[in-house]
Coordinates of C-alpha atoms and ligand atoms in Angstrom, one line a residue:
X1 CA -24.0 -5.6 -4.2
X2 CA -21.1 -2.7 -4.4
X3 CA -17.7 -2.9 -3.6
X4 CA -15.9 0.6 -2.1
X5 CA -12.1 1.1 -2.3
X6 CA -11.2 4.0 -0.4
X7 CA -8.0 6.1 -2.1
X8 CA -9.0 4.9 -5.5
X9 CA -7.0 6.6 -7.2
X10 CA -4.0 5.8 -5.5
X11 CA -1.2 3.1 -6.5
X12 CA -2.6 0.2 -5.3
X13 CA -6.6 1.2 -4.9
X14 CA -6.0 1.9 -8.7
X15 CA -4.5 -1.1 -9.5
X16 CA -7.3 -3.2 -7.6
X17 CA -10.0 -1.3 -9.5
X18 CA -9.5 -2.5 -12.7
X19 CA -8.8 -5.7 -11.6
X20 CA -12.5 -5.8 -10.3
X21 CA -14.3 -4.4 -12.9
X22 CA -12.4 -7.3 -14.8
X23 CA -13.7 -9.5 -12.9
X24 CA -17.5 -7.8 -13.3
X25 CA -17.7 -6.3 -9.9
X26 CA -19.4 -3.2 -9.4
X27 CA -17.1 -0.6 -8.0
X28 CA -17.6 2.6 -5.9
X29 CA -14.5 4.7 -5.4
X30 CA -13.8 7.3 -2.8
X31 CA -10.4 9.7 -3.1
X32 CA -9.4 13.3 -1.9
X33 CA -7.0 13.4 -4.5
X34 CA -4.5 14.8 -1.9
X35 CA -1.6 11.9 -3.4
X36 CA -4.1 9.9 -5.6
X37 CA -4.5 11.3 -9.6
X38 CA -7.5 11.1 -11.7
X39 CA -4.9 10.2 -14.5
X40 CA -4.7 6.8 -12.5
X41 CA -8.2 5.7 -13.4
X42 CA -8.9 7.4 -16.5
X43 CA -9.6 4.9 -18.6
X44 CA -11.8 3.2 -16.5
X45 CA -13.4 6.3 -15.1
X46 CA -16.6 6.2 -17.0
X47 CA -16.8 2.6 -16.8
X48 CA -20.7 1.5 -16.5
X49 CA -20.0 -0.4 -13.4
X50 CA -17.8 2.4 -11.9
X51 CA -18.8 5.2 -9.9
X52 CA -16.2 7.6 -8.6
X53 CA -16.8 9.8 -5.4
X54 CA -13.9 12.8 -4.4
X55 CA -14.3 13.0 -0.8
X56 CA -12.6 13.0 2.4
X57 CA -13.0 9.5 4.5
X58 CA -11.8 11.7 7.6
X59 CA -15.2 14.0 7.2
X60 CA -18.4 12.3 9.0
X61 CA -20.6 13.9 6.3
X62 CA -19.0 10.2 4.0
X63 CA -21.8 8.9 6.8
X64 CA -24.3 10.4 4.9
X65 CA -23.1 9.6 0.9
X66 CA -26.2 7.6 -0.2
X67 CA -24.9 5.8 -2.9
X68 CA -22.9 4.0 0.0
X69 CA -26.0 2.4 1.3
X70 CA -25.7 -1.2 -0.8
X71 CA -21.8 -1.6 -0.3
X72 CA -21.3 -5.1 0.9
X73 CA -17.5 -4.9 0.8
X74 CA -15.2 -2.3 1.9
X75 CA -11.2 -2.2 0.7
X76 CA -9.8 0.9 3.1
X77 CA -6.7 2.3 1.5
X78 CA -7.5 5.6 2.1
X79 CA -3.9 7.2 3.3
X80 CA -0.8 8.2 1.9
X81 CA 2.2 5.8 2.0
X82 CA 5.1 7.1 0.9
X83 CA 7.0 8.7 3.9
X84 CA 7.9 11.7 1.6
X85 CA 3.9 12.3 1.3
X86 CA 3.1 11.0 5.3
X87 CA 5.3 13.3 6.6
X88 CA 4.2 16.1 4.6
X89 CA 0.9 16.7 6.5
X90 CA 0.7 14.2 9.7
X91 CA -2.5 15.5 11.0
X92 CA -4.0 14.5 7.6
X93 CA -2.5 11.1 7.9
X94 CA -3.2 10.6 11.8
X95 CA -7.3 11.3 11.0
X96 CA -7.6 9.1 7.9
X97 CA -6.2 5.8 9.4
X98 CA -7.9 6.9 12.7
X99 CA -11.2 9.1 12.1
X100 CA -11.6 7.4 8.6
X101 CA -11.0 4.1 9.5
X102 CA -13.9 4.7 12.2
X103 CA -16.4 5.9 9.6
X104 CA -15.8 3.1 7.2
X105 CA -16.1 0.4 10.6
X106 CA -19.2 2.3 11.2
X107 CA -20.6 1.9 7.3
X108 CA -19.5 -1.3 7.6
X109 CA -21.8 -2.1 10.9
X110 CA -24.3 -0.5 9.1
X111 CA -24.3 -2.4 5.9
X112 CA -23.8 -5.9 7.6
X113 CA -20.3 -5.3 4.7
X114 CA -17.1 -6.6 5.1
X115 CA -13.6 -4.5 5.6
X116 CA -10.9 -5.1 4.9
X117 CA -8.1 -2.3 6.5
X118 CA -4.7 -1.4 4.4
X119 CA -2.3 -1.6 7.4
X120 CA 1.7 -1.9 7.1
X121 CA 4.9 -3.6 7.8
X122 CA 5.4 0.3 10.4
X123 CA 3.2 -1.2 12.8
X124 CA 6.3 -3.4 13.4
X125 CA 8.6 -0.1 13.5
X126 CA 12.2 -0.5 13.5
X127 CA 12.4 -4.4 14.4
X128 CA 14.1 -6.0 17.0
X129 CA 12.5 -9.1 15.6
X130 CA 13.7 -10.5 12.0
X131 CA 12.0 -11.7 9.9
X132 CA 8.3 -10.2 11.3
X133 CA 5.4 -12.4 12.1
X134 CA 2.3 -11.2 12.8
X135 CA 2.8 -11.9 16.9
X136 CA 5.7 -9.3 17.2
X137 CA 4.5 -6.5 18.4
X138 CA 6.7 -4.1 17.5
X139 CA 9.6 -1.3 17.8
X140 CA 7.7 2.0 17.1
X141 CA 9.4 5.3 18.2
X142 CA 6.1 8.2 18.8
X143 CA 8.8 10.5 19.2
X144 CA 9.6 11.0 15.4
X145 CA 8.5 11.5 11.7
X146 CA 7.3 8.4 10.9
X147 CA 5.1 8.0 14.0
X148 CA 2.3 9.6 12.2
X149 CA 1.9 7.1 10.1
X150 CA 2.8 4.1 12.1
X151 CA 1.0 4.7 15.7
X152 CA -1.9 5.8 13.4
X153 CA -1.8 2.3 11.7
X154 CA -1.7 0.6 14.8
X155 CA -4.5 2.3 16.2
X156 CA -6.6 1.8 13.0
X157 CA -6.0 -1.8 13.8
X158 CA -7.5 -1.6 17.5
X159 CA -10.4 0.1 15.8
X160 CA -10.7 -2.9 13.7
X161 CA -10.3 -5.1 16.5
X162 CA -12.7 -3.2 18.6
X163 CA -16.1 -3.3 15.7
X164 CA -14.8 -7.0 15.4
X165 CA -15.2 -7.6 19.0
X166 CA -17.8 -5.4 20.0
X167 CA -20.0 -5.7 17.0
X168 CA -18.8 -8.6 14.9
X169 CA -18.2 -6.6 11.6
X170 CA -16.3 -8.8 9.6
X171 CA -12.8 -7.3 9.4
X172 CA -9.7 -8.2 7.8
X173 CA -6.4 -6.8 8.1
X174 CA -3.6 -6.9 5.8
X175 CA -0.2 -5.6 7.1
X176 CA 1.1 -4.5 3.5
X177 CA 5.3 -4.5 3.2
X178 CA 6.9 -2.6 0.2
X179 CA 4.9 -3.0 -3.2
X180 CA 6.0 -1.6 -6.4
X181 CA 5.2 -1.5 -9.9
X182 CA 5.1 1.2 -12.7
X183 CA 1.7 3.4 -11.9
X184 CA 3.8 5.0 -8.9
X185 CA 3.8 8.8 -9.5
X186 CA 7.5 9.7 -10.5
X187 CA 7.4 11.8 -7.5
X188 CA 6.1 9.6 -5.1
X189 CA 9.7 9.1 -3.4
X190 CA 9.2 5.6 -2.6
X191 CA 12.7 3.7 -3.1
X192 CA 11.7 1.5 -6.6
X193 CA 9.9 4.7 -8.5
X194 CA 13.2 6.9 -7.3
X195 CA 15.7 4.6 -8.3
X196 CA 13.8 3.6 -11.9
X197 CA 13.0 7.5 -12.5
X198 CA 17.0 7.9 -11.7
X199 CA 18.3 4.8 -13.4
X200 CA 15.9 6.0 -17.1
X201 CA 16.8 9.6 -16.2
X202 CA 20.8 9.6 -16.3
X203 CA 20.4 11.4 -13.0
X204 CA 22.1 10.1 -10.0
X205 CA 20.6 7.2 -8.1
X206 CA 19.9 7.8 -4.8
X207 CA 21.3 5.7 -1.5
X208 CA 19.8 6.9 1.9
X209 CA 22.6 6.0 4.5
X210 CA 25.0 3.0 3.5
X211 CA 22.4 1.2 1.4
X212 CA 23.3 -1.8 3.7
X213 CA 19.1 -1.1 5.3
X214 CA 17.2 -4.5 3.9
X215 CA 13.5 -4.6 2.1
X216 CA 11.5 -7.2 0.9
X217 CA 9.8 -6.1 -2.2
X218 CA 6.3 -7.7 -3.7
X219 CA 4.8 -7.1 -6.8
X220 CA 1.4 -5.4 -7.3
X221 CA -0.1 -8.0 -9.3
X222 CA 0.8 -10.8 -5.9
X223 CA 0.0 -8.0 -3.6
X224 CA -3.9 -7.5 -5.4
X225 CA -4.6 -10.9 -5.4
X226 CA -3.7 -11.1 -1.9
X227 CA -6.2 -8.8 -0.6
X228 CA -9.0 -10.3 -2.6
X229 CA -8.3 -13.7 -1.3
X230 CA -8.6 -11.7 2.1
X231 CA -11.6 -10.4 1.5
X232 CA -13.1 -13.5 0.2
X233 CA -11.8 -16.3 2.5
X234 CA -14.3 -16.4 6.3
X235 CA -10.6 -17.7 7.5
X236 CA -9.5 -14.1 7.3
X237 CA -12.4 -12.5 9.3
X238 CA -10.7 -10.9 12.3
X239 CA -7.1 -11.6 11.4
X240 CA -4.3 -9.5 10.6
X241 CA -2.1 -11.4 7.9
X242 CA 1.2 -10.1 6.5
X243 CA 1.2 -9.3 2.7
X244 CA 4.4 -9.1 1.5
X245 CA 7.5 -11.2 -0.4
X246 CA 10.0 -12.5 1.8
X247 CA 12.6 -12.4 -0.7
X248 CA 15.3 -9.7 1.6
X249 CA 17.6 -7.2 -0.1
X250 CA 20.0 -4.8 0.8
X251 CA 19.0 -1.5 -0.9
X252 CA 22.4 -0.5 -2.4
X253 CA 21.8 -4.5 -4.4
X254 CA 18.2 -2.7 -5.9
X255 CA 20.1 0.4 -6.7
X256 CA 22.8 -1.8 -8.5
X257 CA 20.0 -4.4 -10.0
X258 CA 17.9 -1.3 -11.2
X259 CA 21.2 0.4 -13.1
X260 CA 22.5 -2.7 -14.7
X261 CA 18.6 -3.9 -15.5
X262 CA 18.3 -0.1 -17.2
X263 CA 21.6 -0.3 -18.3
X264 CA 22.1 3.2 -17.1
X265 CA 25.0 5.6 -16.7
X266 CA 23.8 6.9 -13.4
X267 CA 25.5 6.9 -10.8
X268 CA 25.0 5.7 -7.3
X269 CA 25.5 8.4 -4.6
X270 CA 24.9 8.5 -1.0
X271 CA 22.5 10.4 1.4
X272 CA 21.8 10.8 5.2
X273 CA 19.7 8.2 6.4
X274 CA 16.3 9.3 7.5
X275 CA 15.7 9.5 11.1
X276 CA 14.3 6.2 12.2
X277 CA 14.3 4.2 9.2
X278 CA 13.9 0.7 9.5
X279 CA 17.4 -1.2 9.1
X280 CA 15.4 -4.4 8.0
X281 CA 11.9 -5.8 7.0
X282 CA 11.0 -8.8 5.9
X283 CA 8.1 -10.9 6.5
X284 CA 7.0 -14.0 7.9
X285 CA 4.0 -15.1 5.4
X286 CA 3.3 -18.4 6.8
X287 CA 0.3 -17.2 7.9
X288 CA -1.1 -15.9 4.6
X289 CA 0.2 -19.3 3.4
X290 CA -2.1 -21.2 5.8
X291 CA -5.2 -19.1 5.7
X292 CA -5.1 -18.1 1.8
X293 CA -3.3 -20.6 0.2
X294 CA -1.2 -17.8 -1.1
X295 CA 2.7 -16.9 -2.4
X296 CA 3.8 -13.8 -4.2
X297 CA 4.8 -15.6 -7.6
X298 CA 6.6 -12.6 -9.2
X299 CA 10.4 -12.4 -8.4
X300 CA 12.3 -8.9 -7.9
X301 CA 13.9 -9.1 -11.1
X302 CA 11.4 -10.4 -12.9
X303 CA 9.1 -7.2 -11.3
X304 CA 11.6 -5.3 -12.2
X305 CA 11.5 -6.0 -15.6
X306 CA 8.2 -5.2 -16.0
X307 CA 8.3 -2.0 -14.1
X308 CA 11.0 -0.1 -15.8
X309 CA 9.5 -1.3 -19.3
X310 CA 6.7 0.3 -17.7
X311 CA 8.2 3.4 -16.8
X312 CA 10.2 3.5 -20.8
X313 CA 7.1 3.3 -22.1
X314 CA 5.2 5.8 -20.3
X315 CA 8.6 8.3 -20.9
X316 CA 8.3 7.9 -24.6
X317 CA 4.6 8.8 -24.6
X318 CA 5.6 11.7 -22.9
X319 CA 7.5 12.7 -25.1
X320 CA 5.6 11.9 -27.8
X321 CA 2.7 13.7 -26.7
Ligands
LIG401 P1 -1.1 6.1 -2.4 O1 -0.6 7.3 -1.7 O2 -0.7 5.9 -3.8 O3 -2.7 6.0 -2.4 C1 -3.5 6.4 -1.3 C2 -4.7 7.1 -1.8 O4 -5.6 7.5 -0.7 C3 -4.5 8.3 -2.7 O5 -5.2 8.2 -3.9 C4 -5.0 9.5 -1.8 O6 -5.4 10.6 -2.5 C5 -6.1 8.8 -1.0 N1 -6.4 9.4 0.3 C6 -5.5 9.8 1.2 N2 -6.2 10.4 2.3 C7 -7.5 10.3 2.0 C8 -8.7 10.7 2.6 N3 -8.7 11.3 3.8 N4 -9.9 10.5 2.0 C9 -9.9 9.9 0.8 N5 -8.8 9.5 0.1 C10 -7.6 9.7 0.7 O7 -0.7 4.9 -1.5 P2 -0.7 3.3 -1.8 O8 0.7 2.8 -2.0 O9 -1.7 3.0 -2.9 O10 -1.2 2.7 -0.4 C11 -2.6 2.4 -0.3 C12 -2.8 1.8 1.2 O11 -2.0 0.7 1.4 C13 -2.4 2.9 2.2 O12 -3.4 2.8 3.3 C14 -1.1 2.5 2.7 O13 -0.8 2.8 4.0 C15 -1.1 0.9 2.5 N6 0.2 0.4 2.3 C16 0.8 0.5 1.1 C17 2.1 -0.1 0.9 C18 2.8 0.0 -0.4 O14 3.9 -0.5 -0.5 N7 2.2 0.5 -1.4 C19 2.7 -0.7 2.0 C20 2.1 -0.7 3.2 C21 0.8 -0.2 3.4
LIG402 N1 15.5 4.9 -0.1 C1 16.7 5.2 -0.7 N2 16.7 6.1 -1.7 C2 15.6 6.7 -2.2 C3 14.3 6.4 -1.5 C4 14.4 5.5 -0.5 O1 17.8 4.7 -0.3 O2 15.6 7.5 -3.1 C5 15.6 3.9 1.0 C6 14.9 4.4 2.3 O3 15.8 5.1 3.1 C7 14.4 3.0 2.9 C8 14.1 2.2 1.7 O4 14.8 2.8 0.6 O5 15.5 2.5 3.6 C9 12.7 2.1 1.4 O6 12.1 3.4 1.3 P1 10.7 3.7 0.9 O7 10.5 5.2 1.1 O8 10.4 3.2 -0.4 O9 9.7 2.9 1.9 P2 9.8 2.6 3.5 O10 10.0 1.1 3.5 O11 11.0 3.3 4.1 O12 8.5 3.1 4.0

């Protein structure tokens, strides 16, 4: 029995690879590169019990990929996250988490596999509601940049819920909120690899707006776990479940934390706020609590730490090399 991660080579696909072929799972994985790298599974790429695939989820011809046939679990990532890379090509974005999501239900139905869907914290939009549990339903403007990426979440959910209703595949849905570690690219443009980058850099960290807009920030290593525990708990089938750490912060305290923790020189200047960013997030994880029997256990700082070591190591290779 296989497991497929769609966007494999992406932060977190990458990071949930070798963590199952750790763990003695055998692993297919599916990427179009278009944000993904090779570099972030080369040294597992010719793992024995690895099999990589570049392809497009959005093209119906992944239907017909026969070394799908025996997957009995499917982790759909597939999609860019950071806005910077979203934004950049929306159609691209819309038809993964729409058209792609669709194929995978239908290998899924096919294969009598599990599924579990990489959804977000945007399906809750701008909040009116704070913190978010899973009942709110939402503050999402379609009129703007980020709808690409948020309406097309949402409606990857109904698709979920649709197969789950219609067909009983066995979905699971995990509405991710910011996750970080090192493994980001440096120009992914996501807040933590900008501010770390910045902060090792000398060059000027960089506050969208006042920096007064909150986050909540897990750690990969909490956020992994979380989606396996998903994916293995029958108490998950046909839920959506918030993955995140409820620990709140303003985003001018991460610029500060990230300077002093990098003891850095930069300085901290300020940007126009991109239309429609959320002014907080933060989520309610009683749910995940309940169902999983799960809590992030890393702290921000303590995350931190580990990141921008991370990150200094990585710099002097480079330099090295
Ligand atoms: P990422 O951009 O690092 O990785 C996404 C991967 O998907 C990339 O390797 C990319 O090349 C691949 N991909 C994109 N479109 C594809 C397609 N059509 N076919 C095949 N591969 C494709 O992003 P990430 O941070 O690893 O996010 C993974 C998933 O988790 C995404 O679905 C994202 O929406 C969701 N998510 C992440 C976060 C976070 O904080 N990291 C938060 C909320 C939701
Ligand atoms: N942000 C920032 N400076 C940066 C990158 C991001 O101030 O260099 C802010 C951004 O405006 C948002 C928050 O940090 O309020 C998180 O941004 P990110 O792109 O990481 O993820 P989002 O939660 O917005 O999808």
């Amino acid at each position: 029995m296989k497991t497929l991660i769609t966007g494999v080579a992406g932060f977190l696909g990458s990071h949930l690879l070798r963590d199952l072929l750790a763990k003695g799972k055998h692993v297919i994985g599916i990427d179009n590169l278009s944000t993904g790298r090779l570099a972030h599974i080369e040294e597992v790429r010719h793992h024995p019990h690895f099999h990589f695939i570049h392809f497009d989820v959005s093209d119906p011809d992944v239907l017909q990929l026969d070394s799908l046939l025996d997957v009995s679990e499917i982790y759909h990532l597939a999609s860019p996250a950071s806005p910077k890379f979203y934004q950049n090509d929306p159609f691209a974005t819309i038809a993964v988490n729409t058209i792609g999501t669709k194929h995978m239900l239908e290998l899924a139905k096919m294969n009598h596999a599990k599924l579990l869907y990489a959804s977000t914290s945007e399906a809750y939009g701008d909040p009116v509601m704070h913190p978010q549990p899973e009942e709110y339903r939402g503050n999402v403007n379609t009129w703007g940049p980020r709808a690409c990426y948020d309406e097309a979440k949402r409606l990857g959910e109904v698709l979920c819920y649709e197969y789950y209703q219609r067909f009983g595949v066995q979905v699971k849905v995990a509405r991710i909120f910011n996750t970080y570690s090192a493994g980001l690219r440096n120009d992914d443009g996501r807040v933590i690899s900008n501010f770390v980058n910045q902060a090792l850099t000398g060059a000027a960290i960089t506050v969208y707006g006042d920096g007064k807009q909150t986050r909540s920030f897990c750690y990969v290593d909490d956020n992994i776990r979380a989606l396996q525990l998903m994916m293995e708990k029958k108490v998950a089938t046909g839920e959506i479940i918030n993955i995140g750490n409820p620990q709140e912060y303003e985003i001018l305290e991460v610029a500060r934390m990230v300077k002093e923790m990098c003891q850095s020189t930069s300085e901290i200047t300020f940007h126009p706020l991109p239309k429609d960013d959320p002014r907080v997030r933060r989520p309610v994880i009683e749910k995940a609590k309940l169902l999983l029997d799960w809590k992030p256990q890393i702290h921000l700082e303590e995350g931190l730490r580990r990141t921008i070591k991370a990150y200094r190591e990585q710099r002097v290779e480079r330099v090295q090399s």
